[in-house]
GROMACS .gro file of C-alpha atoms in nm:
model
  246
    1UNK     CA    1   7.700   9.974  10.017
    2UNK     CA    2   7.484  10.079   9.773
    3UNK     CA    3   7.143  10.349   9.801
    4UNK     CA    4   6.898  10.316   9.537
    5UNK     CA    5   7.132  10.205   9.290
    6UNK     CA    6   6.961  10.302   8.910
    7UNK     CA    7   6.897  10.043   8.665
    8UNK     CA    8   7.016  10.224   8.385
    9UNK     CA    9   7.381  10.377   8.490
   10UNK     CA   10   7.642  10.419   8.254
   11UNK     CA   11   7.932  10.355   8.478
   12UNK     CA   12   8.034  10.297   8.882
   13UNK     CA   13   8.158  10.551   9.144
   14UNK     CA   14   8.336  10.338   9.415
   15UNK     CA   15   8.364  10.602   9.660
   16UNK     CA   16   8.648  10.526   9.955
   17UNK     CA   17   8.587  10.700  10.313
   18UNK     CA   18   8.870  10.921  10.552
   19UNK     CA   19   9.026  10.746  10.822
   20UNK     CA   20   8.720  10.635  11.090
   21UNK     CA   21   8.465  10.687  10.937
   22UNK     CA   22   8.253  10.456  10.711
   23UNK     CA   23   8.015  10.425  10.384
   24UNK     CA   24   7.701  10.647  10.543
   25UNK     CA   25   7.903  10.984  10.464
   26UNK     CA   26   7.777  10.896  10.119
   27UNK     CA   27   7.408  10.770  10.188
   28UNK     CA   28   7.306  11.133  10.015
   29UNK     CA   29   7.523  11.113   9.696
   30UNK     CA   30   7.331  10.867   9.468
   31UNK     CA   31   7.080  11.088   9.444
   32UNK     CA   32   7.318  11.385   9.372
   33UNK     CA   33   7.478  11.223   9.121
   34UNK     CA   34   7.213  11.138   8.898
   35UNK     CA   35   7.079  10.834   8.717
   36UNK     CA   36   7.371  10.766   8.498
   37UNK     CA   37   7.598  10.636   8.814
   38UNK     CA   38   7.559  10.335   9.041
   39UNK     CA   39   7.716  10.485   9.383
   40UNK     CA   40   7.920  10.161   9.524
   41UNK     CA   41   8.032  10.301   9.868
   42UNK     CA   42   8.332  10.098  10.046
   43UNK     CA   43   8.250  10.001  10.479
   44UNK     CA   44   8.561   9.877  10.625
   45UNK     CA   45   8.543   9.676  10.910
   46UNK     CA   46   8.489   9.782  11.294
   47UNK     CA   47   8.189  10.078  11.195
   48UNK     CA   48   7.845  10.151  11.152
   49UNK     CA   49   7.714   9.796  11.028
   50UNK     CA   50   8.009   9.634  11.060
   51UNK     CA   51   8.092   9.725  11.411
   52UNK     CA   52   8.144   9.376  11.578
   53UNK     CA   53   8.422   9.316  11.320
   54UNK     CA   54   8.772   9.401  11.441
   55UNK     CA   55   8.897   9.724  11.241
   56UNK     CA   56   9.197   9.596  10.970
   57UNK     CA   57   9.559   9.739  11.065
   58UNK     CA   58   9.751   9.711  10.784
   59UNK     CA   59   9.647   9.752  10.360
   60UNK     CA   60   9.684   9.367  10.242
   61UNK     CA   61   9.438   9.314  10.497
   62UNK     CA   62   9.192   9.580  10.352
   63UNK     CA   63   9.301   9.496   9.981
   64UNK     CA   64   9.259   9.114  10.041
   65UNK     CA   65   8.891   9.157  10.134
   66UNK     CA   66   8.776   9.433   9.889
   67UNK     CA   67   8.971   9.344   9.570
   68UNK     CA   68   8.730   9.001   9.464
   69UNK     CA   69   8.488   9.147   9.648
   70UNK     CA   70   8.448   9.489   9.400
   71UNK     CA   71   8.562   9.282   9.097
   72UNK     CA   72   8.296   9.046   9.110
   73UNK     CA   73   8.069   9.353   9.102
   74UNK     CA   74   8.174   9.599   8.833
   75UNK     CA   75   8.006   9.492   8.546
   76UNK     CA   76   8.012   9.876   8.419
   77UNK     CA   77   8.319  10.088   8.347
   78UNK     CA   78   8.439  10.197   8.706
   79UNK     CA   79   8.600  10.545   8.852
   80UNK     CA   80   8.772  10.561   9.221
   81UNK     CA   81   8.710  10.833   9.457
   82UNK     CA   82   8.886  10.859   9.747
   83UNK     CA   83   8.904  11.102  10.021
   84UNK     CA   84   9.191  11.114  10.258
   85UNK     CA   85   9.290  10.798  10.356
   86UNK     CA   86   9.009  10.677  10.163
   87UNK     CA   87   9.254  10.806   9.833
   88UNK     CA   88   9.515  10.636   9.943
   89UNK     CA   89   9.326  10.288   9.994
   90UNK     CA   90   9.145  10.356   9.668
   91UNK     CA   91   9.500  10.404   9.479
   92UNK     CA   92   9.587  10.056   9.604
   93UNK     CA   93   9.274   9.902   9.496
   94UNK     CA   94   9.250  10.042   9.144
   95UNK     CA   95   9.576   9.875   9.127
   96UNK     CA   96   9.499   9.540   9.268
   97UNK     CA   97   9.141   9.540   9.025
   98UNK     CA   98   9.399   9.638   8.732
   99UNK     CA   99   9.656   9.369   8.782
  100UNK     CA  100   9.539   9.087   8.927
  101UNK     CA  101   9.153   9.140   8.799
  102UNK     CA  102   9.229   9.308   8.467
  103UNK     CA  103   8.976   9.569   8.593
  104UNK     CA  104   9.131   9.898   8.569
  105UNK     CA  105   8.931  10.236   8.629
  106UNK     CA  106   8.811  10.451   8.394
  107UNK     CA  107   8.923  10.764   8.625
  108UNK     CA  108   9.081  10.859   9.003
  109UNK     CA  109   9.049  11.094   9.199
  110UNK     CA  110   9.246  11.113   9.516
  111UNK     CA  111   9.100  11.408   9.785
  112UNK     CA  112   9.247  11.542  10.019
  113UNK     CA  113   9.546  11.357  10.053
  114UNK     CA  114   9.936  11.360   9.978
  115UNK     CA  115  10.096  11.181   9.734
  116UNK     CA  116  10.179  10.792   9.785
  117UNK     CA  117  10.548  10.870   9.766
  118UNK     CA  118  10.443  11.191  10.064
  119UNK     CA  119  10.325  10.972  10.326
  120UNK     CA  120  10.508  10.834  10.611
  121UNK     CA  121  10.416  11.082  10.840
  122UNK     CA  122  10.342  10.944  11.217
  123UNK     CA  123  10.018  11.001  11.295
  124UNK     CA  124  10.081  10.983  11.670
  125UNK     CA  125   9.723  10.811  11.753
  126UNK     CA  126   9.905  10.522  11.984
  127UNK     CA  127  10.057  10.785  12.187
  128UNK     CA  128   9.706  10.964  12.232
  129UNK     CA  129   9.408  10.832  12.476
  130UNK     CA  130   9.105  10.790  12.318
  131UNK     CA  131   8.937  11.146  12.451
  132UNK     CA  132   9.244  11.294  12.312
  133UNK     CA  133   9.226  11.162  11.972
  134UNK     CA  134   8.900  11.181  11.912
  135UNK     CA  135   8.930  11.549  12.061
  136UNK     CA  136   9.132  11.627  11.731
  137UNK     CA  137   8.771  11.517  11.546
  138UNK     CA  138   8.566  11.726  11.743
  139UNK     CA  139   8.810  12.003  11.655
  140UNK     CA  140   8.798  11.994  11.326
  141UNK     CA  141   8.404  11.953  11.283
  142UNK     CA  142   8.400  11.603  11.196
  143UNK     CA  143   8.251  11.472  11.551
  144UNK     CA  144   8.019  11.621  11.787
  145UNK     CA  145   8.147  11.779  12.102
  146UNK     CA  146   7.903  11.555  12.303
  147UNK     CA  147   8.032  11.209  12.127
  148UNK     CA  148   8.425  11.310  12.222
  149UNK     CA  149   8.304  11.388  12.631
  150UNK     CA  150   8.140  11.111  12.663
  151UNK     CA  151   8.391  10.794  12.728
  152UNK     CA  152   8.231  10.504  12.567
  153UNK     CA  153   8.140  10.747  12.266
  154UNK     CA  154   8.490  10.847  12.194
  155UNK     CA  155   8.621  10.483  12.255
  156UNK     CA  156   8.372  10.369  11.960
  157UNK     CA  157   8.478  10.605  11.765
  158UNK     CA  158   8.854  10.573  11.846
  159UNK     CA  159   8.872  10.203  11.773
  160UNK     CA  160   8.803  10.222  11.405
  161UNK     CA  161   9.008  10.520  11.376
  162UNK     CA  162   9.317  10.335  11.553
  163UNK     CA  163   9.301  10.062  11.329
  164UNK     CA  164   9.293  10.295  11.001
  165UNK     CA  165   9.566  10.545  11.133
  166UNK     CA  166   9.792  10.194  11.199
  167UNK     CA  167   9.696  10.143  10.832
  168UNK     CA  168   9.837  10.490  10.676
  169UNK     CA  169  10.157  10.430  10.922
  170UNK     CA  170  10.235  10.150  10.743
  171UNK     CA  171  10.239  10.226  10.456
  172UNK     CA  172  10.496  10.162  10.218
  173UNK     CA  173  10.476  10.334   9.873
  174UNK     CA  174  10.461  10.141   9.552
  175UNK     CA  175  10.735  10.036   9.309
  176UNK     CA  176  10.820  10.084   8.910
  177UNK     CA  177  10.477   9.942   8.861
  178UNK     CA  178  10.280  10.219   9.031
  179UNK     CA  179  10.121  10.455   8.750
  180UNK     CA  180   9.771  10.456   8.698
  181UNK     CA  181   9.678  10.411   8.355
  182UNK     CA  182   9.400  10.634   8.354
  183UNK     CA  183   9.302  11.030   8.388
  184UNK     CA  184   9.392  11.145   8.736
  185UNK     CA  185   9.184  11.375   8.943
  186UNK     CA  186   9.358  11.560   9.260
  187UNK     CA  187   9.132  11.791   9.469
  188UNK     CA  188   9.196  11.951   9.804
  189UNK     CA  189   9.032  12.203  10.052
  190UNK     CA  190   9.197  12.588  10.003
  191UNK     CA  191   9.257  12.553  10.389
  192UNK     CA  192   9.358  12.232  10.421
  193UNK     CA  193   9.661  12.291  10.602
  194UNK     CA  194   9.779  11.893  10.613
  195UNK     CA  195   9.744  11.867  10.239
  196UNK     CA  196   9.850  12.192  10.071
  197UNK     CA  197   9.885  12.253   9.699
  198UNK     CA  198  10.264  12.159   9.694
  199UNK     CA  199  10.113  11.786   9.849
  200UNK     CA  200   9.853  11.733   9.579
  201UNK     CA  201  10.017  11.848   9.319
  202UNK     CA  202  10.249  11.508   9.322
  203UNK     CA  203   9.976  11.307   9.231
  204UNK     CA  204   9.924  11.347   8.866
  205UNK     CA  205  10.313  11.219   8.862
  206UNK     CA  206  10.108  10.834   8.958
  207UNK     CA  207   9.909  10.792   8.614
  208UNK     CA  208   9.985  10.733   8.273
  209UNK     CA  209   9.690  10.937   8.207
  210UNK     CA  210   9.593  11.305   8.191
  211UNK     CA  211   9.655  11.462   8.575
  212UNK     CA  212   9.438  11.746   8.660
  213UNK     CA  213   9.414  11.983   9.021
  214UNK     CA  214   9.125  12.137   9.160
  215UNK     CA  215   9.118  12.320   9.478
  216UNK     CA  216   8.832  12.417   9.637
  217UNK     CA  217   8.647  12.617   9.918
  218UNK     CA  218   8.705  12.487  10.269
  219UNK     CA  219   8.949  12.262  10.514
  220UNK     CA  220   9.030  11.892  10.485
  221UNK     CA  221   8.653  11.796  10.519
  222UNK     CA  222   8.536  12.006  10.235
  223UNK     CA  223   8.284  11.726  10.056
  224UNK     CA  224   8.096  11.702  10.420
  225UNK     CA  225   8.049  12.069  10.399
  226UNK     CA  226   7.925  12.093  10.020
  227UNK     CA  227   7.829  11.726   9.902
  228UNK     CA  228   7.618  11.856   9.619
  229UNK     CA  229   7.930  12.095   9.440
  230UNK     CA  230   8.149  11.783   9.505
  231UNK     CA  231   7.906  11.534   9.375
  232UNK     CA  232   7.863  11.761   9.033
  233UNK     CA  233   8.235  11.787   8.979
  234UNK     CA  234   8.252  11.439   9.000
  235UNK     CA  235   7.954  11.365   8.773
  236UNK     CA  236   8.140  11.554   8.524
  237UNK     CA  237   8.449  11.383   8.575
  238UNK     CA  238   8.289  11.078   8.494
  239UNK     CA  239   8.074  11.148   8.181
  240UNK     CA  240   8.341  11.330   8.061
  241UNK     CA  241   8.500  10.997   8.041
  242UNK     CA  242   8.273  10.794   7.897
  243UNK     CA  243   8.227  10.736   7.558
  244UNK     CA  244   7.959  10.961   7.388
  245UNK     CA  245   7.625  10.780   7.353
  246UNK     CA  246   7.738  10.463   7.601
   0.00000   0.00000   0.00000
C-alpha cells in the first residue's frame, strides 16, 4: 500500500508489519520520511482491506504472493524494513527478490526481532482462546482494552494473528545461501525483554555487508510509540546508501 507516494524519490522503503497487524501502522510515515522515498507498505492477507481473505499459515505461502508482486514494482533501488515478524518475512523476501528476481536491496533492517538461526520458539497461540491471546495485545499497548473484552473484537483480531504466529512456528532457518549481500541494520527496544541485545546482535552474522546495532528507547513496540525518531533513522539509513547526487 502506498500514501502519497512522491514523484521524484530516490529509492523504495518496503516496510513489513509485526505479527497481526497490517500496512495502516505506516499510513503516517511517507510523510515523515520525506520526498526522496516512495513508502511501499506490505498487507498480508485476513486484515484491514484484505479481511475476507483467509490469513496465510506458512512463509512460501506469503513469499509466493509478494515476491512478483514487489518485483514488478521496484523500479528504484529498494531497502527492507521489517519489524518483528515483519523482519523475519522481510529477510525471506529480500532473498527471494535477490535470487529468483535479481532484485537485491540496497539495505535491511530487521526490528525487533531475533536472529533467523534464534527462532523456533513456540508461540503457544493454539493453546490460547482468542480473549486470551489477544489479552497478551492489550497488555502490551498494542490493542485497546475495549477491542480484547469484546468477543467478536478479539476474534477479528485473533484470526490474523493465528495465522501469522503459525507462520513464525514454522519456520525453518535458511541454508549456506543465507547472507544478505547488503548493509545490515538491527534495532531493538532497550526494554524489549523478548528480543534483548544478545538476540539482535546475531543478525549482522546474515549479510555480506556492513552490520550495524541500534537500540533504542522503549519495549518491543517502540516505532508505534515514536514513528517520527524511527522514520529519521531510517531516512538516514537510506540516503546514506545511495549514491551521492542519484
Amino acid at each position: 500500500m502506498e500514501w502519497d507516494p512522491p514523484r521524484d524519490a530516490k529509492a523504495v522503503l518496503v516496510c513489513l508489519p509485526h505479527a497481526g497487524s497490517g500496512a495502516f501502522q505506516f499510513r503516517t510515515w511517507q510523510e515523515l520520511l520525506g520526498p526522496d522515498i516512495a513508502l511501499l507498505a506490505v498487507q498480508l492477507p485476513g486484515r484491514e482491506n484484505r479481511w475476507r481473505e483467509e490469513p496465510a499459515t506458512g512463509m512460501a505461502e506469503v513469499l509466493d504472493e509478494l515476491g512478483p508482486a514487489l518485483a514488478a514494482r521496484l523500479d528504484l533501488p529498494y531497502f527492507v524494513y521489517g519489524h518483528s515478524m515483519g523482519a523475519l518475512v522481510g529477510y525471506e523476501l529480500a532473498r527471494v527478490l535477490g535470487r529468483e528476481h535479481g532484485r537485491w536491496p540496497r539495505g535491511f533492517v530487521a526490528s525487533a526481532c531475533r536472529a533467523p538461526d534464534d527462532q523456533g520458539e513456540d508461540s503457544g497461540s493454539s493453546r490460547l482462546t482468542d480473549r486470551e491471546l489477544v489479552a497478551e495485545l492489550v497488555a502490551e499497548g498494542v490493542v485497546p482494552a475495549a477491542v480484547g473484552a469484546n468477543p467478536r473484537l478479539a476474534a477479528a483480531v485473533a484470526r490474523p494473528l493465528r495465522g501469522d504466529n503459525a507462520i513464525c512456528d514454522s519456520y525453518t532457518p535458511p541454508g549456506e545461501d543465507a547472507l544478505l549481500p547488503c548493509p545490515l541494520g538491527a534495532w531493538r527496544g532497550q526494554d524489549d525483554a523478548g528480543v534483548t541485545d544478545d538476540h539482535i546482535r546475531k543478525w549482522p552474522a546474515w549479510s555480506a555487508g556492513a552490520g550495524t546495532v541500534r537500540t533504542f528507547p522503549g519495549d518491543h513496540f517502540y516505532p508505534l510509540a515514536d514513528p517520527r525518531r524511527v522514520t529519521a533513522e531510517l531516512r538516514a539509513f537510506v540516503l546514506g546508501l545511495l549514491p551521492p547526487h542519484s
